[in-house]
């Protein structure tokens, strides 16, 4: 079992680039990859998504790729001679007119828009560089998965504790339902005596009414289904594939059975047991939201 939260990072370099990849994962209903990389790396975005999709089943994953060139690019400086000549002519006219004291200096040319333009060759990105990126991303993903598995082991222990608590509640409810028939018969007899006073109560009719009440209050099917769901839940937690969605569905089914059982309860102790079970089930559902 894995959790959906975790962090992983790795770095590597070849002769031309140093690459670092960081991955941060949080809870999400589906797999949502948010990849941040420069335009020069767009050709590698598809393979990077495929790699992360194979390693991660669910969660919102923010992937950040940082690229640092290790080789200086050769710069080319281009001079717009037309602009320089026009500026020189204009300044000389100002000097001759006595409006300024000196001519155009070299430093002044650097402040002229478009007089100088520095050109750098575009960064190239070849198959060797793309392989470096995927290799680094694989290491970062492995670190992320390892952290998720460590946290998943803690989640599994918490879920097992909640399942055991629910099994104890179900066992208690199963033991309590045995005395329901006698309690219903006694309660019905008291109510009839209050209503009828000294008039005799037909034992056959009383037995029939008790049987109807017992049938409407029978929770044996709900208890059997609860046990089945809990056994299934425990089995799913031991699987190595992503199980979060299935566990969430099973937790909902467990809560639904507890609701149905609670609506049939005619016993205060059983009602308290159902409430205890609902509390544990809510805690179970809350933890399941963290499972991949």
XYZ file of C-alpha atoms in Angstrom:
292
model
C 0.000 0.000 0.000
C 1.132 3.518 -0.789
C 0.002 6.896 0.413
C -0.603 9.701 -2.080
C 1.738 12.222 -0.462
C 5.503 12.278 -0.886
C 8.536 14.047 -2.252
C 11.423 13.029 -4.454
C 14.328 14.794 -6.085
C 17.416 13.857 -8.074
C 20.119 15.519 -10.168
C 22.588 14.523 -12.860
C 24.716 15.942 -15.618
C 26.443 15.153 -18.868
C 29.050 17.091 -20.833
C 26.645 19.911 -21.695
C 23.917 20.164 -19.042
C 23.183 19.750 -15.354
C 19.588 18.605 -14.791
C 17.586 18.430 -11.565
C 14.057 17.052 -11.129
C 11.866 17.540 -8.045
C 8.510 15.819 -7.503
C 5.895 16.762 -4.920
C 2.724 14.669 -4.588
C -0.506 15.355 -2.657
C -3.960 13.772 -2.558
C -6.189 13.797 -5.623
C -9.012 11.624 -6.955
C -7.083 10.846 -10.144
C -3.558 11.205 -11.508
C -2.899 14.881 -12.229
C 0.613 15.659 -13.489
C 1.682 19.309 -13.387
C 5.037 19.534 -15.187
C 7.089 22.726 -15.179
C 9.916 22.863 -17.700
C 11.457 25.307 -20.135
C 10.473 25.639 -23.775
C 13.721 24.003 -24.871
C 12.610 20.792 -23.130
C 9.118 20.522 -24.621
C 10.177 17.608 -26.830
C 10.816 15.572 -23.663
C 7.498 16.376 -21.958
C 5.633 13.414 -23.489
C 8.225 10.758 -22.495
C 8.468 12.362 -19.040
C 4.686 12.110 -18.565
C 4.755 8.480 -19.660
C 7.521 7.664 -17.184
C 5.750 9.305 -14.242
C 2.426 7.738 -15.244
C 3.999 4.269 -15.053
C 5.398 4.888 -11.576
C 2.496 6.797 -9.966
C -1.138 5.695 -9.944
C -3.004 8.556 -8.243
C -2.393 11.994 -6.785
C -1.602 15.522 -7.893
C 2.084 15.549 -8.772
C 4.024 18.764 -9.334
C 7.179 18.068 -11.336
C 9.803 20.798 -11.667
C 12.720 20.445 -14.086
C 15.690 22.799 -13.794
C 18.322 22.930 -16.543
C 21.760 24.559 -16.281
C 24.149 24.692 -19.272
C 27.711 23.655 -18.432
C 29.254 25.016 -21.653
C 29.295 28.741 -22.445
C 27.659 29.621 -25.739
C 29.678 31.715 -28.209
C 28.169 35.203 -28.401
C 27.980 37.337 -31.554
C 27.751 41.135 -31.290
C 26.172 42.904 -34.244
C 26.534 46.706 -34.737
C 23.911 48.683 -36.613
C 26.250 51.078 -38.432
C 23.420 53.158 -39.862
C 22.179 54.041 -36.364
C 25.715 54.827 -35.170
C 26.440 57.104 -38.155
C 23.114 58.923 -37.787
C 23.734 59.453 -34.064
C 27.264 60.684 -34.741
C 26.041 63.187 -37.322
C 23.333 64.476 -35.027
C 25.718 64.954 -32.075
C 28.295 66.725 -34.271
C 25.632 69.173 -35.424
C 24.785 69.880 -31.775
C 28.451 70.481 -30.968
C 28.869 72.854 -33.933
C 25.774 74.728 -32.828
C 27.252 75.124 -29.352
C 24.448 73.162 -27.703
C 26.693 70.404 -26.287
C 30.366 70.418 -25.333
C 31.658 67.093 -26.667
C 31.001 64.531 -29.340
C 29.694 60.987 -29.179
C 31.769 58.647 -26.973
C 31.936 54.833 -27.119
C 29.986 54.531 -23.857
C 27.209 56.621 -25.346
C 26.805 54.116 -28.169
C 25.979 51.335 -25.707
C 22.935 53.306 -24.554
C 21.572 53.732 -28.067
C 18.587 51.451 -28.708
C 19.262 48.855 -31.408
C 22.821 50.138 -32.001
C 24.244 46.913 -30.606
C 22.618 43.488 -30.501
C 24.098 40.446 -28.750
C 23.092 37.123 -30.295
C 23.445 33.735 -28.579
C 22.896 30.442 -30.386
C 19.813 28.548 -29.224
C 20.337 25.724 -26.741
C 20.296 22.403 -28.551
C 18.579 19.391 -26.994
C 19.494 16.026 -28.435
C 18.775 12.366 -27.664
C 21.620 12.144 -25.142
C 20.247 15.130 -23.196
C 16.715 13.672 -23.274
C 18.070 10.392 -21.913
C 19.756 12.281 -19.069
C 16.469 13.962 -18.142
C 14.552 10.668 -18.046
C 17.306 8.999 -16.030
C 17.215 11.753 -13.420
C 13.388 11.732 -13.391
C 13.422 7.958 -12.799
C 15.600 8.426 -9.707
C 13.333 11.189 -8.388
C 10.245 9.012 -8.983
C 11.882 6.072 -7.169
C 12.526 8.307 -4.160
C 8.939 9.549 -4.247
C 7.550 6.004 -4.449
C 9.790 4.838 -1.577
C 8.460 7.647 0.618
C 4.886 6.803 -0.354
C 5.429 3.149 0.543
C 6.880 4.044 3.936
C 3.902 6.254 4.715
C 1.598 3.612 3.230
C 2.849 1.062 5.779
C 1.784 3.426 8.566
C -1.597 3.898 6.878
C -2.057 0.137 6.617
C -1.474 -0.225 10.362
C -4.040 2.494 11.123
C -6.607 0.922 8.777
C -6.063 -2.515 10.332
C -6.702 -1.033 13.776
C -9.983 0.515 12.580
C -11.055 -2.739 10.903
C -10.407 -4.687 14.111
C -12.465 -2.132 16.019
C -15.336 -2.528 13.556
C -15.130 -6.323 13.829
C -15.466 -6.012 17.610
C -18.514 -3.793 17.149
C -20.091 -6.303 14.743
C -19.410 -9.154 17.184
C -21.063 -7.158 19.962
C -24.107 -6.432 17.789
C -24.336 -10.092 16.839
C -24.334 -11.100 20.501
C -26.949 -8.497 21.427
C -29.454 -9.454 18.726
C -30.048 -12.833 20.372
C -32.128 -11.308 23.162
C -34.205 -9.071 20.906
C -37.137 -11.503 20.635
C -37.583 -11.730 24.405
C -37.247 -7.958 24.826
C -39.789 -7.280 22.070
C -42.253 -9.777 23.568
C -41.922 -8.246 27.039
C -42.221 -4.704 25.695
C -45.292 -5.562 23.606
C -46.932 -7.336 26.536
C -46.399 -4.310 28.789
C -47.905 -1.968 26.213
C -50.931 -4.208 25.742
C -51.475 -4.455 29.484
C -51.358 -0.676 29.734
C -53.920 -0.366 26.948
C -56.200 -3.287 27.821
C -55.941 -3.245 31.576
C -57.337 -6.432 33.086
C -58.499 -7.928 29.775
C -56.759 -11.143 28.771
C -54.240 -11.121 25.928
C -54.471 -13.863 23.316
C -51.094 -15.691 23.504
C -51.332 -16.736 19.851
C -51.963 -13.209 18.654
C -49.147 -11.936 20.881
C -46.744 -14.502 19.433
C -47.783 -13.480 15.914
C -47.167 -9.797 16.592
C -43.800 -10.554 18.183
C -42.826 -12.616 15.154
C -43.663 -9.702 12.871
C -41.634 -7.288 14.973
C -38.696 -9.685 15.130
C -38.771 -10.127 11.365
C -38.726 -6.364 10.791
C -35.909 -6.000 13.339
C -33.804 -8.897 12.103
C -30.261 -7.673 11.337
C -28.615 -11.004 10.542
C -28.183 -10.142 6.859
C -26.624 -6.769 7.664
C -24.213 -8.383 10.125
C -23.222 -11.026 7.568
C -22.621 -8.363 4.932
C -20.605 -6.248 7.360
C -18.342 -9.194 8.113
C -17.947 -9.881 4.409
C -17.109 -6.230 3.652
C -14.556 -6.084 6.462
C -12.880 -9.279 5.291
C -12.790 -7.920 1.732
C -11.414 -4.585 2.970
C -8.567 -6.297 4.818
C -7.702 -8.337 1.729
C -7.570 -5.258 -0.497
C -5.200 -3.470 1.899
C -2.668 -6.267 1.327
C -2.559 -5.816 -2.452
C 0.432 -4.088 -4.048
C -1.507 -2.263 -6.795
C -3.230 1.124 -6.180
C -6.293 0.355 -4.038
C -7.512 3.737 -2.758
C -10.660 3.922 -4.885
C -11.740 0.372 -4.004
C -11.128 0.948 -0.308
C -13.161 4.153 -0.461
C -16.048 2.278 -2.086
C -15.890 -0.506 0.534
C -15.849 2.055 3.358
C -19.018 3.601 1.907
C -20.661 0.157 1.768
C -19.730 -0.511 5.398
C -21.263 2.801 6.458
C -24.409 2.046 4.446
C -24.846 -1.322 6.166
C -24.409 0.318 9.565
C -27.106 2.837 8.656
C -29.491 0.072 7.616
C -28.741 -1.901 10.746
C -29.261 1.158 12.914
C -32.707 1.790 11.408
C -33.787 -1.696 12.550
C -32.482 -1.476 16.109
C -35.047 -1.806 18.891
C -32.428 -2.057 21.583
C -30.585 0.868 23.188
C -27.365 -1.106 23.581
C -27.427 -2.080 19.919
C -28.026 1.544 18.951
C -24.952 2.574 20.948
C -22.981 -0.150 19.190
C -24.065 1.142 15.776
C -22.992 4.665 16.735
C -19.588 3.359 17.813
C -19.316 1.573 14.483
C -20.167 4.747 12.548
C -17.457 6.690 14.361
C -14.886 4.025 13.465
C -16.133 3.914 9.882
C -15.773 7.687 9.515
C -12.210 7.412 10.794
C -11.639 4.601 8.295
C -12.984 6.687 5.401
C -10.849 9.656 6.417
C -7.656 7.583 6.300
C -8.638 5.904 3.033
C -8.585 9.317 1.317
C -4.785 9.226 1.697
C -4.320 5.865 -0.051
C -3.087 5.770 -3.651
